[in-house]
Short mmCIF file of C-alpha atoms and ligand atoms in Angstrom, two decimals:
data_model
loop_
_atom_site.label_atom_id
_atom_site.label_comp_id
_atom_site.label_asym_id
_atom_site.label_seq_id
_atom_site.Cartn_x
_atom_site.Cartn_y
_atom_site.Cartn_z
CA MET A 1 143.15 31.32 -88.42
CA ALA A 2 141.50 35.00 -88.61
CA VAL A 3 139.00 36.18 -85.86
CA ASP A 4 135.71 37.91 -86.71
CA VAL A 5 136.05 40.39 -83.71
CA LEU A 6 138.91 41.81 -81.77
CA ALA A 7 138.13 43.57 -78.72
CA ILE A 8 140.80 45.97 -77.69
CA ALA A 9 140.76 47.92 -74.60
CA ALA A 10 143.15 49.69 -71.94
CA HIS A 11 142.97 47.55 -68.93
CA PRO A 12 142.27 43.95 -68.09
CA ASP A 13 138.65 43.85 -67.18
CA ASP A 14 137.67 46.85 -69.28
CA VAL A 15 136.13 44.40 -72.01
CA GLU A 16 134.20 42.40 -69.22
CA LEU A 17 132.72 45.33 -67.82
CA THR A 18 131.18 46.71 -71.25
CA CYS A 19 130.98 43.99 -73.86
CA GLY A 20 131.51 40.50 -72.02
CA GLY A 21 128.02 39.66 -72.96
CA THR A 22 127.98 40.49 -76.56
CA LEU A 23 131.17 38.45 -77.10
CA ALA A 24 129.64 35.59 -75.30
CA ARG A 25 127.07 35.92 -77.56
CA LEU A 26 129.09 35.83 -80.62
CA LYS A 27 130.83 32.98 -79.39
CA ALA A 28 127.55 31.07 -79.22
CA ALA A 29 126.67 32.15 -82.74
CA GLY A 30 129.85 30.31 -83.86
CA TYR A 31 132.25 33.53 -84.41
CA ARG A 32 135.87 33.69 -83.15
CA PHE A 33 137.11 36.60 -81.14
CA GLY A 34 140.13 37.90 -79.37
CA ILE A 35 140.90 40.24 -76.50
CA VAL A 36 143.66 42.64 -76.51
CA ASP A 37 144.55 44.80 -73.20
CA LEU A 38 146.63 47.55 -74.38
CA THR A 39 148.42 47.70 -70.68
CA ARG A 40 149.04 45.26 -68.06
CA GLY A 41 147.01 47.13 -65.47
CA GLU A 42 149.95 47.52 -63.33
CA MET A 43 148.90 51.13 -61.85
CA GLY A 44 145.88 49.70 -60.41
CA THR A 45 145.45 50.36 -56.80
CA ARG A 46 144.61 46.58 -55.98
CA GLY A 47 146.52 43.44 -57.34
CA SER A 48 149.25 43.49 -59.36
CA ALA A 49 150.05 43.28 -63.29
CA GLU A 50 150.92 39.43 -62.66
CA ILE A 51 147.56 38.84 -60.66
CA ARG A 52 145.38 40.83 -63.14
CA GLY A 53 147.19 38.81 -66.01
CA LYS A 54 146.03 35.46 -64.46
CA GLU A 55 142.52 36.85 -63.76
CA ALA A 56 142.21 38.18 -67.29
CA ALA A 57 143.39 34.85 -68.69
CA ARG A 58 140.63 33.10 -66.63
CA ALA A 59 137.85 35.64 -67.67
CA ALA A 60 138.90 35.07 -71.48
CA GLU A 61 138.45 31.32 -71.09
CA ILE A 62 134.88 32.04 -69.44
CA LEU A 63 133.95 34.35 -72.57
CA GLY A 64 135.32 31.73 -75.03
CA ALA A 65 138.06 33.78 -76.41
CA GLU A 66 140.41 32.23 -79.12
CA PHE A 67 143.21 34.28 -77.35
CA ARG A 68 144.03 37.05 -75.00
CA GLU A 69 147.05 39.10 -74.69
CA ALA A 70 148.30 42.19 -73.31
CA LEU A 71 150.57 44.83 -74.69
CA ASP A 72 152.49 47.27 -72.38
CA LEU A 73 151.66 50.71 -73.35
CA GLY A 74 151.50 52.31 -69.86
CA ASP A 75 148.88 51.87 -67.58
CA GLY A 76 147.84 55.34 -66.18
CA GLY A 77 149.53 57.31 -69.05
CA LEU A 78 148.92 55.17 -72.02
CA ARG A 79 151.05 56.14 -74.79
CA ARG A 80 149.80 56.43 -78.29
CA GLY A 81 152.66 57.57 -80.57
CA ARG A 82 153.93 55.77 -83.56
CA GLU A 83 155.48 52.94 -82.04
CA GLU A 84 152.16 52.30 -80.23
CA GLU A 85 150.07 52.67 -83.25
CA LEU A 86 152.28 50.06 -85.07
CA ALA A 87 152.12 47.67 -82.32
CA VAL A 88 148.09 47.83 -82.53
CA ILE A 89 148.30 47.86 -86.48
CA GLU A 90 150.27 44.43 -86.17
CA VAL A 91 147.81 42.92 -83.96
CA ILE A 92 144.93 43.81 -86.19
CA ARG A 93 146.96 42.60 -89.32
CA ARG A 94 147.87 39.47 -87.96
CA GLU A 95 144.26 38.52 -86.57
CA LYS A 96 142.30 39.96 -89.52
CA PRO A 97 139.05 41.08 -87.65
CA ARG A 98 136.14 42.34 -89.33
CA ILE A 99 134.73 44.19 -86.46
CA ILE A 100 136.80 45.94 -83.87
CA LEU A 101 135.23 46.56 -80.21
CA THR A 102 136.91 49.58 -78.29
CA PRO A 103 136.02 52.29 -76.00
CA TYR A 104 134.33 55.24 -77.02
CA PRO A 105 137.35 57.65 -77.69
CA ASP A 106 135.90 60.51 -75.28
CA ASP A 107 135.70 59.58 -71.52
CA ARG A 108 136.48 60.65 -68.30
CA HIS A 109 139.40 58.18 -67.95
CA PRO A 110 142.19 59.37 -70.06
CA ASP A 111 143.54 55.75 -70.50
CA HIS A 112 139.97 54.72 -72.12
CA ARG A 113 139.91 57.88 -74.29
CA ARG A 114 143.18 57.15 -75.56
CA ALA A 115 142.66 53.78 -76.19
CA GLY A 116 139.77 54.55 -78.40
CA GLN A 117 141.57 57.14 -80.35
CA LEU A 118 144.69 54.86 -80.78
CA VAL A 119 142.65 51.90 -81.88
CA THR A 120 140.73 54.05 -84.33
CA ASP A 121 143.70 55.31 -85.88
CA ALA A 122 145.19 51.94 -85.92
CA ALA A 123 142.61 50.17 -87.61
CA PHE A 124 142.59 52.55 -90.53
CA TYR A 125 146.13 52.64 -90.97
CA SER A 126 146.38 48.85 -90.95
CA GLY A 127 144.73 49.07 -94.38
CA LEU A 128 147.62 51.19 -95.98
CA ARG A 129 149.34 48.71 -98.18
CA LYS A 130 152.35 50.60 -98.52
CA LEU A 131 152.84 50.51 -94.73
CA GLU A 132 154.91 47.56 -94.58
CA THR A 133 155.20 45.49 -91.36
CA ALA A 134 155.49 41.70 -90.67
CA HIS A 135 151.88 41.04 -91.96
CA PRO A 136 150.00 42.12 -94.91
CA ALA A 137 147.58 45.21 -95.12
CA HIS A 138 144.21 44.59 -93.54
CA ARG A 139 141.37 47.12 -92.66
CA PRO A 140 138.46 45.82 -90.52
CA HIS A 141 134.76 46.66 -91.72
CA GLN A 142 133.93 48.76 -88.84
CA THR A 143 135.28 49.92 -85.48
CA VAL A 144 132.43 49.74 -82.84
CA TYR A 145 132.49 51.72 -79.62
CA PHE A 146 131.26 50.86 -76.09
CA PRO A 147 130.91 53.55 -73.51
CA THR A 148 133.00 53.09 -70.25
CA PHE A 149 132.67 55.47 -67.37
CA ASP A 150 130.85 58.18 -68.94
CA PRO A 151 127.45 56.98 -69.82
CA GLN A 152 127.45 57.80 -73.45
CA PRO A 153 124.00 56.86 -75.09
CA PRO A 154 124.14 53.89 -77.34
CA THR A 155 122.81 53.98 -80.82
CA TYR A 156 122.05 50.44 -81.01
CA VAL A 157 121.85 47.60 -77.99
CA VAL A 158 122.81 43.93 -78.28
CA ASP A 159 120.40 41.64 -76.29
CA VAL A 160 122.91 39.75 -73.82
CA THR A 161 120.16 38.43 -71.23
CA PRO A 162 120.67 34.79 -72.04
CA TYR A 163 124.58 35.49 -71.60
CA ILE A 164 124.55 37.77 -68.59
CA GLU A 165 125.43 34.64 -66.27
CA ILE A 166 128.74 34.16 -68.23
CA ARG A 167 129.27 37.78 -68.22
CA ARG A 168 129.16 37.74 -64.40
CA ALA A 169 131.33 34.75 -64.00
CA ALA A 170 133.90 36.49 -66.28
CA MET A 171 133.66 39.65 -64.02
CA ARG A 172 134.09 37.68 -61.02
CA ALA A 173 137.28 36.27 -62.13
CA PHE A 174 138.95 39.46 -61.59
CA GLU A 175 138.86 38.65 -57.72
CA SER A 176 141.64 41.27 -56.94
CA GLN A 177 139.57 44.28 -58.52
CA PHE A 178 135.90 43.84 -57.22
CA HIS A 179 134.34 43.55 -53.74
CA ASN A 180 136.01 41.19 -51.76
CA PRO A 181 135.04 41.32 -47.98
CA ASN A 182 138.00 39.45 -46.95
CA SER A 183 140.54 41.75 -48.94
CA THR A 184 142.77 44.16 -46.88
CA GLU A 185 143.62 46.17 -49.81
CA PRO A 186 142.38 49.83 -50.20
CA GLN A 187 138.93 50.52 -51.59
CA THR A 188 138.48 51.78 -55.22
CA ILE A 189 135.52 52.66 -57.10
CA LEU A 190 135.63 48.93 -58.68
CA SER A 191 135.81 47.26 -55.19
CA GLN A 192 132.83 49.02 -53.53
CA LYS A 193 130.22 46.67 -52.98
CA ASP A 194 127.71 48.21 -55.16
CA PHE A 195 130.15 48.64 -58.19
CA LEU A 196 128.90 45.45 -59.96
CA GLU A 197 125.36 46.15 -59.30
CA MET A 198 125.90 49.68 -60.87
CA ILE A 199 127.40 48.03 -63.78
CA GLU A 200 124.42 45.58 -64.24
CA SER A 201 121.95 48.47 -63.77
CA ARG A 202 123.61 50.05 -66.82
CA SER A 203 123.08 46.76 -68.63
CA ARG A 204 119.36 46.78 -67.38
CA GLN A 205 118.88 50.37 -68.53
CA HIS A 206 120.42 49.56 -72.22
CA GLY A 207 118.15 46.46 -72.09
CA ALA A 208 115.12 48.34 -71.33
CA LEU A 209 115.79 50.66 -74.44
CA ILE A 210 115.00 47.47 -76.55
CA GLY A 211 112.67 45.83 -74.50
CA VAL A 212 114.73 42.92 -72.76
CA GLU A 213 116.22 42.49 -69.31
CA PHE A 214 119.99 43.22 -70.37
CA GLY A 215 121.63 44.79 -73.15
CA GLU A 216 124.88 46.06 -74.09
CA GLY A 217 124.93 49.44 -75.97
CA PHE A 218 127.50 50.53 -78.83
CA LEU A 219 128.09 53.39 -81.22
CA SER A 220 129.81 53.59 -84.22
CA ARG A 221 130.52 56.13 -87.21
CA ARG A 222 128.18 54.03 -89.62
CA PRO A 223 125.09 52.52 -88.14
CA PRO A 224 124.55 48.89 -88.70
CA ARG A 225 122.23 47.99 -91.54
CA VAL A 226 118.66 46.76 -90.58
CA ASP A 227 116.72 44.24 -92.81
CA ASP A 228 113.45 44.23 -91.07
CA LEU A 229 112.45 47.81 -89.78
CA VAL A 230 109.30 46.50 -87.99
CA GLN A 231 110.98 43.58 -86.52
CA ALA A 232 113.76 45.78 -85.44
CA PHE A 233 111.31 47.88 -82.84
CA SER A 234 109.25 44.83 -81.72
CA GLY A 235 109.07 44.55 -77.91
CA PHE A 236 110.02 47.95 -77.14
CA GLU A 237 108.25 50.35 -75.01
CA PRO A 238 105.91 52.10 -77.41
CA GLY A 239 105.40 55.84 -77.85
CA TYR A 240 109.02 57.08 -78.96
ZN1 LIG B 1 139.78 50.71 -67.54
#
């Protein structure tokens, strides 16, 4: 059975930190979604691929994903040659998403940048009928980008206020990565005490753009259709 949305990012936990609230919201609206991690996170300073795999599975369950799987395209040097492209095309064709969520293809972290580029290209090539793979051609309606490290200004924002607790719980599933006073592993940006607060402050900032408490911002080559222009800006800070 096809999914409506496929979230594809570089590392286990990328999706939770950027669009977890949106996925929880889609689930509540009756949509089906899957998560694909392009790498197993084996180069992470803390934890291991096995630990992160278990955490990722738990987080996916909390968000309500139909499935989560990891490809093995090389953490800390994500490859995006033809072989990797075909691997992503096969997942897209198999799951037939209408929308793909992926990192904005320009970012400080090269794996995030490459992930966004790889997925953008694969989503297009996936629609080529004469490119034969195990599944028939399928082209999603739109590839939608979420900012990761670089605070790329969003062009639209999803209100995730009612889903923030689900997102928090999904993030907390990654015990090895985030702040844990009992851990003896080296500190990283992610494991600093204020990292999750920083992530939430970004959600607050995106939320403030649309007059709600928590939001998740996105960008895409085409804007989404707006049916009610007046309603679209109601509740916003006036004067823009
Ligand atoms: Zn990442």
